[in-house]
CSV table of C-alpha atoms in Angstrom, one decimal:
chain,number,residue,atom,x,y,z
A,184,UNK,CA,0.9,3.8,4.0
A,185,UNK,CA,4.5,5.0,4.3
A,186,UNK,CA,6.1,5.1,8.0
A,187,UNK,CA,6.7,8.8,7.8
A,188,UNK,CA,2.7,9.6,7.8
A,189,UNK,CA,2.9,8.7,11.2
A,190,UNK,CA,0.1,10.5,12.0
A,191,UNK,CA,-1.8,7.9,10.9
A,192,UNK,CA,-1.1,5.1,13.1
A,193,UNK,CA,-2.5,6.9,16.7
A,194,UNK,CA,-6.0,7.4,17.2
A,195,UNK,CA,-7.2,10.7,15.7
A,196,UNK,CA,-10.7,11.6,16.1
A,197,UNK,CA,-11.3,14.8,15.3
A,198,UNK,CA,-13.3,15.5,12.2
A,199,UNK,CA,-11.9,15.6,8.9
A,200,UNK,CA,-13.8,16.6,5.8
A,201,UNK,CA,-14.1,13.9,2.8
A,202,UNK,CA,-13.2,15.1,-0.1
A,203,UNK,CA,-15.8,12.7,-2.4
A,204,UNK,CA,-17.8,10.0,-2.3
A,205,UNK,CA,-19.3,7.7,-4.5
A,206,UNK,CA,-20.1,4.1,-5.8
A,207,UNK,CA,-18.0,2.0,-8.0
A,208,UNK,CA,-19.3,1.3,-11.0
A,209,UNK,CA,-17.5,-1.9,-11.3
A,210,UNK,CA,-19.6,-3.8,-8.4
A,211,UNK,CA,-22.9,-1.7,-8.5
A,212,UNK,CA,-25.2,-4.3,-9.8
A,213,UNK,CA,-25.4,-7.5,-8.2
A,214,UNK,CA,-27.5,-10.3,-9.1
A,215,UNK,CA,-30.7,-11.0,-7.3
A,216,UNK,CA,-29.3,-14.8,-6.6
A,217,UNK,CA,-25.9,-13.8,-5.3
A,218,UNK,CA,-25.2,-15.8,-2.7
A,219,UNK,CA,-22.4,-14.5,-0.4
A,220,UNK,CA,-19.4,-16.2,0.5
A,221,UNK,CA,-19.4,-15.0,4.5
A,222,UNK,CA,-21.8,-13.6,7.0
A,223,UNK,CA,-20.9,-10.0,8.6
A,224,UNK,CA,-22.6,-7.3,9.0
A,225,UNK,CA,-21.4,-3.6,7.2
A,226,UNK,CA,-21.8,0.4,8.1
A,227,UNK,CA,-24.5,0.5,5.1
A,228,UNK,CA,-26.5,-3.0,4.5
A,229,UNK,CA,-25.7,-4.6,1.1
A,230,UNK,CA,-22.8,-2.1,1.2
A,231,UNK,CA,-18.7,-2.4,1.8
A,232,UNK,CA,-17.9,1.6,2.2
A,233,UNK,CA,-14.3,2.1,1.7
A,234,UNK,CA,-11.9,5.0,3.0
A,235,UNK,CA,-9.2,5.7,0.6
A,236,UNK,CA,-7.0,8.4,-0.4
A,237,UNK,CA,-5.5,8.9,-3.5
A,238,UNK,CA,-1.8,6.7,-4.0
A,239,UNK,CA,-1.1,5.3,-7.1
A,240,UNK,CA,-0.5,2.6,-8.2
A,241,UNK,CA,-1.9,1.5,-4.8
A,242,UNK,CA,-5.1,3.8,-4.5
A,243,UNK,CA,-7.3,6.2,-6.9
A,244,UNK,CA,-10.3,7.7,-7.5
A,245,UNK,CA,-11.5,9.6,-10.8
A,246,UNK,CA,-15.1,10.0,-11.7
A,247,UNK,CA,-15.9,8.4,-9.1
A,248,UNK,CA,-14.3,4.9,-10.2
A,249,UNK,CA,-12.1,3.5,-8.1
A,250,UNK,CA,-8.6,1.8,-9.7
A,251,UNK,CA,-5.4,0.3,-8.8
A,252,UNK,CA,-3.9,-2.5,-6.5
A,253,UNK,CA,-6.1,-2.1,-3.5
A,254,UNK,CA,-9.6,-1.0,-4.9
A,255,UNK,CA,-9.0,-3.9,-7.4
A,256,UNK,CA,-8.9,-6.5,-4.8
A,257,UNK,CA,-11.8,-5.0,-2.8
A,258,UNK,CA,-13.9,-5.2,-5.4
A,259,UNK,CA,-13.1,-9.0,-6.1
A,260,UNK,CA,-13.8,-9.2,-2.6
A,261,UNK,CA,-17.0,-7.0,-3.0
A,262,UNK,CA,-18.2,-9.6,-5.9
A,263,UNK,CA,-17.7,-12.9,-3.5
A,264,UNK,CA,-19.6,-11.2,-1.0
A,265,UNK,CA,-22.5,-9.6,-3.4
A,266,UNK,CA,-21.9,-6.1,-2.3
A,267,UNK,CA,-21.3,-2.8,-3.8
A,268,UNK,CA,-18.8,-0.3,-3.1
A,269,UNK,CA,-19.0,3.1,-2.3
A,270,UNK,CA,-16.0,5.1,-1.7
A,271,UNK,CA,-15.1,7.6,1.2
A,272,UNK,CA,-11.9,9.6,-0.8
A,273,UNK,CA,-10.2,11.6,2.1
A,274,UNK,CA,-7.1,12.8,3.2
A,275,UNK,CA,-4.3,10.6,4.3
A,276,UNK,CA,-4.9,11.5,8.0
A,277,UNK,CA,-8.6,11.0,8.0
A,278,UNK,CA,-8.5,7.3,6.7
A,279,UNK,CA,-7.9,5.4,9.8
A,280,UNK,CA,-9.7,7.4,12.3
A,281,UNK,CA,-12.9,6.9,9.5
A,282,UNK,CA,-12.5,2.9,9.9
A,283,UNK,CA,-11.6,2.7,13.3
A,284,UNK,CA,-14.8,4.9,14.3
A,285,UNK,CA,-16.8,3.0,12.2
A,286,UNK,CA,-17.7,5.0,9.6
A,287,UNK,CA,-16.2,2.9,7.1
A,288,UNK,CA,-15.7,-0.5,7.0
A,289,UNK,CA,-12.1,-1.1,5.5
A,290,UNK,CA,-9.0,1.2,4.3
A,291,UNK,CA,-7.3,0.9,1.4
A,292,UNK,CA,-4.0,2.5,0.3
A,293,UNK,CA,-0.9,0.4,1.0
A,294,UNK,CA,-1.7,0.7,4.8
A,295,UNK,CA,1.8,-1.3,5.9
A,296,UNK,CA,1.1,-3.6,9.1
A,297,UNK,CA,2.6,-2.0,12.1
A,298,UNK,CA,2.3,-2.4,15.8
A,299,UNK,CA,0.4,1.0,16.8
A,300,UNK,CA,-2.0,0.2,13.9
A,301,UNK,CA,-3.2,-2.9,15.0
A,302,UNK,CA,-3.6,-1.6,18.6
A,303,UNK,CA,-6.6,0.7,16.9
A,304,UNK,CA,-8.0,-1.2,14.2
A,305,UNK,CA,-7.9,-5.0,13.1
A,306,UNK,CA,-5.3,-5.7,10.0
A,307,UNK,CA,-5.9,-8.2,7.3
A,308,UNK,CA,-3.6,-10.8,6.6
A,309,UNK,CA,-1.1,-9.3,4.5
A,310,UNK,CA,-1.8,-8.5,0.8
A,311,UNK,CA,1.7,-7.5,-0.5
A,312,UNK,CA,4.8,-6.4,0.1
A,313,UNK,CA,6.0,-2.8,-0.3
A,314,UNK,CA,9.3,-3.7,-2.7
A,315,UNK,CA,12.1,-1.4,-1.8
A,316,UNK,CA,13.3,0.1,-5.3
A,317,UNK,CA,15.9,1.6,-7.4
A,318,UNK,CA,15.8,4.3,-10.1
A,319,UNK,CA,18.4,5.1,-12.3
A,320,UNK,CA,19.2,5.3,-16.0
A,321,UNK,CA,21.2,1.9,-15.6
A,322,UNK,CA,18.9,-0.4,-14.1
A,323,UNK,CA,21.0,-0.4,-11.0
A,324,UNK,CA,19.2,-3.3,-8.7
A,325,UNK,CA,21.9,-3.8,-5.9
A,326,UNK,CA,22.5,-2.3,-2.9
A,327,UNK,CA,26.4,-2.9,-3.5
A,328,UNK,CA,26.0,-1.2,-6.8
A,329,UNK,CA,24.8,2.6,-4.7
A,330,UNK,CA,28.5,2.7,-2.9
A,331,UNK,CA,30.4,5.6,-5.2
A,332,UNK,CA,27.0,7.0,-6.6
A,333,UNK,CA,24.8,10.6,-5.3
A,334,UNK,CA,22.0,8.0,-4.3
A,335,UNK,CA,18.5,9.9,-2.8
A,336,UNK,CA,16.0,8.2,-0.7
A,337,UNK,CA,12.7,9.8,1.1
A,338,UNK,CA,12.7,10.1,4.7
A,339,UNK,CA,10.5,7.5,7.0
A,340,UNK,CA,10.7,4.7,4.8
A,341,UNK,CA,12.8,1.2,6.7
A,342,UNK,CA,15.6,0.9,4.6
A,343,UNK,CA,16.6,4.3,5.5
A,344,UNK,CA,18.6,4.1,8.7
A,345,UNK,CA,20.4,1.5,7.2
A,346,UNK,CA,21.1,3.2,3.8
A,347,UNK,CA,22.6,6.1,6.6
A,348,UNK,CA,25.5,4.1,7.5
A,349,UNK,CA,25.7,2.0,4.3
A,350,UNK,CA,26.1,5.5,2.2
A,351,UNK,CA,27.5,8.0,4.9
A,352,UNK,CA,27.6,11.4,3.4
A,353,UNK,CA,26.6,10.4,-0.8
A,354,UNK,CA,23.1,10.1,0.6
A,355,UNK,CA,20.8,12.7,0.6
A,356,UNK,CA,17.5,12.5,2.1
A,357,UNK,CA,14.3,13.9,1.0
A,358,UNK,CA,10.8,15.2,2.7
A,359,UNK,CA,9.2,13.7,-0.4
A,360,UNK,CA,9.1,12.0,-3.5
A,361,UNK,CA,8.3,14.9,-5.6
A,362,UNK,CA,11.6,16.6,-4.4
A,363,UNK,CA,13.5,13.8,-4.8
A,364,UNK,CA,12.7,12.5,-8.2
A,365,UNK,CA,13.5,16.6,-9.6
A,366,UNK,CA,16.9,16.0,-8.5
A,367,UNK,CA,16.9,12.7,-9.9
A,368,UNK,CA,15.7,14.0,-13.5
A,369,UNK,CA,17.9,16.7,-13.2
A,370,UNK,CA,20.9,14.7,-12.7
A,371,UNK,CA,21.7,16.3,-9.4
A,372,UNK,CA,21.8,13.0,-7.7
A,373,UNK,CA,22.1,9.5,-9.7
A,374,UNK,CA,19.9,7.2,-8.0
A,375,UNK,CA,16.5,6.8,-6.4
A,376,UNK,CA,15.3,4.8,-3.4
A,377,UNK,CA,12.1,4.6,-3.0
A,378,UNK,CA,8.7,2.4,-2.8
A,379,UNK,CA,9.3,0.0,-6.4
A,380,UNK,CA,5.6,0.2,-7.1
A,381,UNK,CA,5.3,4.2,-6.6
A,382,UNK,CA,8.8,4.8,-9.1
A,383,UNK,CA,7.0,3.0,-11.5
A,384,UNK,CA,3.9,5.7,-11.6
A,385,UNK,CA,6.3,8.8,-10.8
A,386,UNK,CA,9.6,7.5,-13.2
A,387,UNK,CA,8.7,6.0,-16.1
A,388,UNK,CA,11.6,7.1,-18.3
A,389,UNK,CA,14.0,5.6,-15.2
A,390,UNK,CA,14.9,1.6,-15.1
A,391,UNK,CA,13.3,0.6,-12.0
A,392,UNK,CA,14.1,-2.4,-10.6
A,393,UNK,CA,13.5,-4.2,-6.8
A,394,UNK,CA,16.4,-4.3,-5.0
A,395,UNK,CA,18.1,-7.5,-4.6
A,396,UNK,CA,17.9,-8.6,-1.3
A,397,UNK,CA,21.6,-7.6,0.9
A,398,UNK,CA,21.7,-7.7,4.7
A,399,UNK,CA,23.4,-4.0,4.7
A,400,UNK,CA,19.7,-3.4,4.2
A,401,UNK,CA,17.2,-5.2,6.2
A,402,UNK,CA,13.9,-3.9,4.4
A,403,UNK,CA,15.7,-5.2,1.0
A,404,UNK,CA,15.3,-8.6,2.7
A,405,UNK,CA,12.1,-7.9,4.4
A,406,UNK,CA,10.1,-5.5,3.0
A,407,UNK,CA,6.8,-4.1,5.0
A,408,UNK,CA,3.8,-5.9,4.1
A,409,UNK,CA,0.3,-3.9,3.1
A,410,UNK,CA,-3.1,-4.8,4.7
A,411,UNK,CA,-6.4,-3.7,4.6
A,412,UNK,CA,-7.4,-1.8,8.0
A,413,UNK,CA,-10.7,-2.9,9.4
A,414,UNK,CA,-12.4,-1.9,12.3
A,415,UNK,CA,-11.5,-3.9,15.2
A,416,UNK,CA,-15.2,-4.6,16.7
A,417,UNK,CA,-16.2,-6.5,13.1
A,418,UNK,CA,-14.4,-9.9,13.6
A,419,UNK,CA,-16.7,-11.4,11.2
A,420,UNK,CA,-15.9,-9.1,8.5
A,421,UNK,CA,-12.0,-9.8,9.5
A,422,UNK,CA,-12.3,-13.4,8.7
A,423,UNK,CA,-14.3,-13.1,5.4
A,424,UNK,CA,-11.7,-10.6,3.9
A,425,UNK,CA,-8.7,-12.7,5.6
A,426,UNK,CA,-10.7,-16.1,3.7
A,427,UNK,CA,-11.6,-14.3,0.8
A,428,UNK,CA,-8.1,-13.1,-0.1
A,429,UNK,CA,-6.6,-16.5,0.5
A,430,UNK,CA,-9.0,-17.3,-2.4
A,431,UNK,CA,-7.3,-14.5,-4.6
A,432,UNK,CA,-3.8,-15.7,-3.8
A,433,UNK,CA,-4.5,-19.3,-4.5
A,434,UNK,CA,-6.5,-18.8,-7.8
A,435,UNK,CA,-3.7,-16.3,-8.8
A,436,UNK,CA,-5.9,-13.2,-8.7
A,437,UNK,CA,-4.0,-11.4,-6.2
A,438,UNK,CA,-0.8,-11.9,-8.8
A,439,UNK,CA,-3.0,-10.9,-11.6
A,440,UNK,CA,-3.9,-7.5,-10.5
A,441,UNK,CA,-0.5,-6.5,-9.5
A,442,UNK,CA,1.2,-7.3,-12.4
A,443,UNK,CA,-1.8,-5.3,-13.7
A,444,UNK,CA,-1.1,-2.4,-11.9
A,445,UNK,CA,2.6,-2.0,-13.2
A,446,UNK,CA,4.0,-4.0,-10.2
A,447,UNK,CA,6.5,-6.9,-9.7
A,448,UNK,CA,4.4,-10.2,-9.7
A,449,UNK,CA,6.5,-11.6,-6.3
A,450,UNK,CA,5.2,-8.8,-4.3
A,451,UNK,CA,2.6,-11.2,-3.5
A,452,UNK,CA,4.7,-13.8,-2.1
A,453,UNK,CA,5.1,-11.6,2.0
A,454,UNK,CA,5.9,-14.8,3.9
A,455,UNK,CA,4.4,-15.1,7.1
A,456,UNK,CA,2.4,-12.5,8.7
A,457,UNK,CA,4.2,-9.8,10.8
A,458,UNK,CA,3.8,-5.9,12.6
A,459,UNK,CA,6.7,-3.7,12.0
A,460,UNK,CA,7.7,-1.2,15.0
């Protein structure tokens, strides 16, 4: 989850309505002789209920079926263990609360690994990184290459203080994507900065292309790694996802289903584990 939802990342109890639940169809059935990979206990025996919102390519729900990166690992994870999934769809703002009271027992949604998370809920190891990327008609893919260009970018992401006083007064700053990318298909500005895998759902006419690492921009050489949010009570569940998806990065699962998703295949490669401020 992007850094400007900051509400998010503080402890926020107060009800929120869901706005479905359901079960995915993918995982309903398991096998009478399913033996389970770990031992933890979940909110609903022979259940992992998940709290979500929609985000693609990250997060979705239609029908009732769950798809994209995160609900596509989950239920590989859902599989080892021999559970099912049913899905808590909420908004944004509901989503860590729900797994931090207990009421669910992980988050998905590109839920980026920061410091006043992890004081209120446990964090997975990291999944994948959050690619910082460019739009443009040109397949623009440096940071050197924005200089001289009307470049846009969406406030609250990490790269953008540093695009500030890379770009000075050629960058313009947006309260979201949608804004952003009219101006971009209108021609009013010439490039987009935004999250890589979200420009490939939102511009698919545009070359999008992961920005090449520069130390003008630190997020192009560290981009913010996604977790899954647990709460922080259920160490044994912890450890099982934590094991289970070092199983789907060393059989080349993890890769799989990002490439699947329309995403660049070395987002899975985060490097070692760290919280962002």
């Amino acid at each position: 989850m992007r850094l400007r939802a900051t509400i998010v990342g503080v402890a926020i109890l107060t009800a929120l309505p869901l706005s479905a639940c359901g079960s995915q169809g993918s995982s309903a059935d398991v096998a009478k002789d399913c033996k389970p990979a770990h031992k933890f206990s979940t909110v609903t025996e022979g259940k992992l209920t998940v709290a979500g919102y929609d985000l693609p390519p990250y997060a979705a729900q239609s029908g009732g079926k769950l798809t994209g990166v995160d609900p596509d690992i989950v239920a590989e994870i859902a599989k080892m263990e021999c559970l099912t999934v049913e899905a808590k769809w909420m908004a944004p703002a509901a989503v860590i609360p729900t797994v931090q009271s207990n009421r669910a027992d992980l988050a998905v949604g590109d839920w980026y690994r920061t410091q006043a998370r992890a004081k209120i809920v446990s964090l997975s190891d990291p999944i994948y990184v959050d690619q910082m990327g460019i739009s443009s008609k040109d397949g623009v893919e440096t940071v050197a290459a924005l200089k001289g260009k009307k470049v846009g970018t969406v406030d609250g992401y990490l790269w953008v203080e540093d695009l500030k006083k890379y770009l000075g007064d050629s960058l313009r700053i947006y309260p979201s994507t949608v804004n952003m990318n009219q101006d971009l298909k209108s021609g009013r500005i010439d490039i987009a900065v935004d999250s890589y895998g979200s420009q490939k759902v939102t511009n698919p006419t545009m070359k999008i292309m992961v920005a090449k690492p520069d130390p003008a921009v630190a997020a192009s050489q560290e981009a913010a790694q996604a977790s899954l949010p647990v709460p922080s009570a259920n160490a044994d569940l912890l450890k099982a996802i934590n094991e289970d998806l070092k199983t789907l990065r060393d059989n080349g699962k993890l890769k799989e289903i990002l490439v699947k998703n329309g995403l660049d295949g070395s987002a899975a490669d985060t490097g070692e584990a760290r919280l962002i401020s």
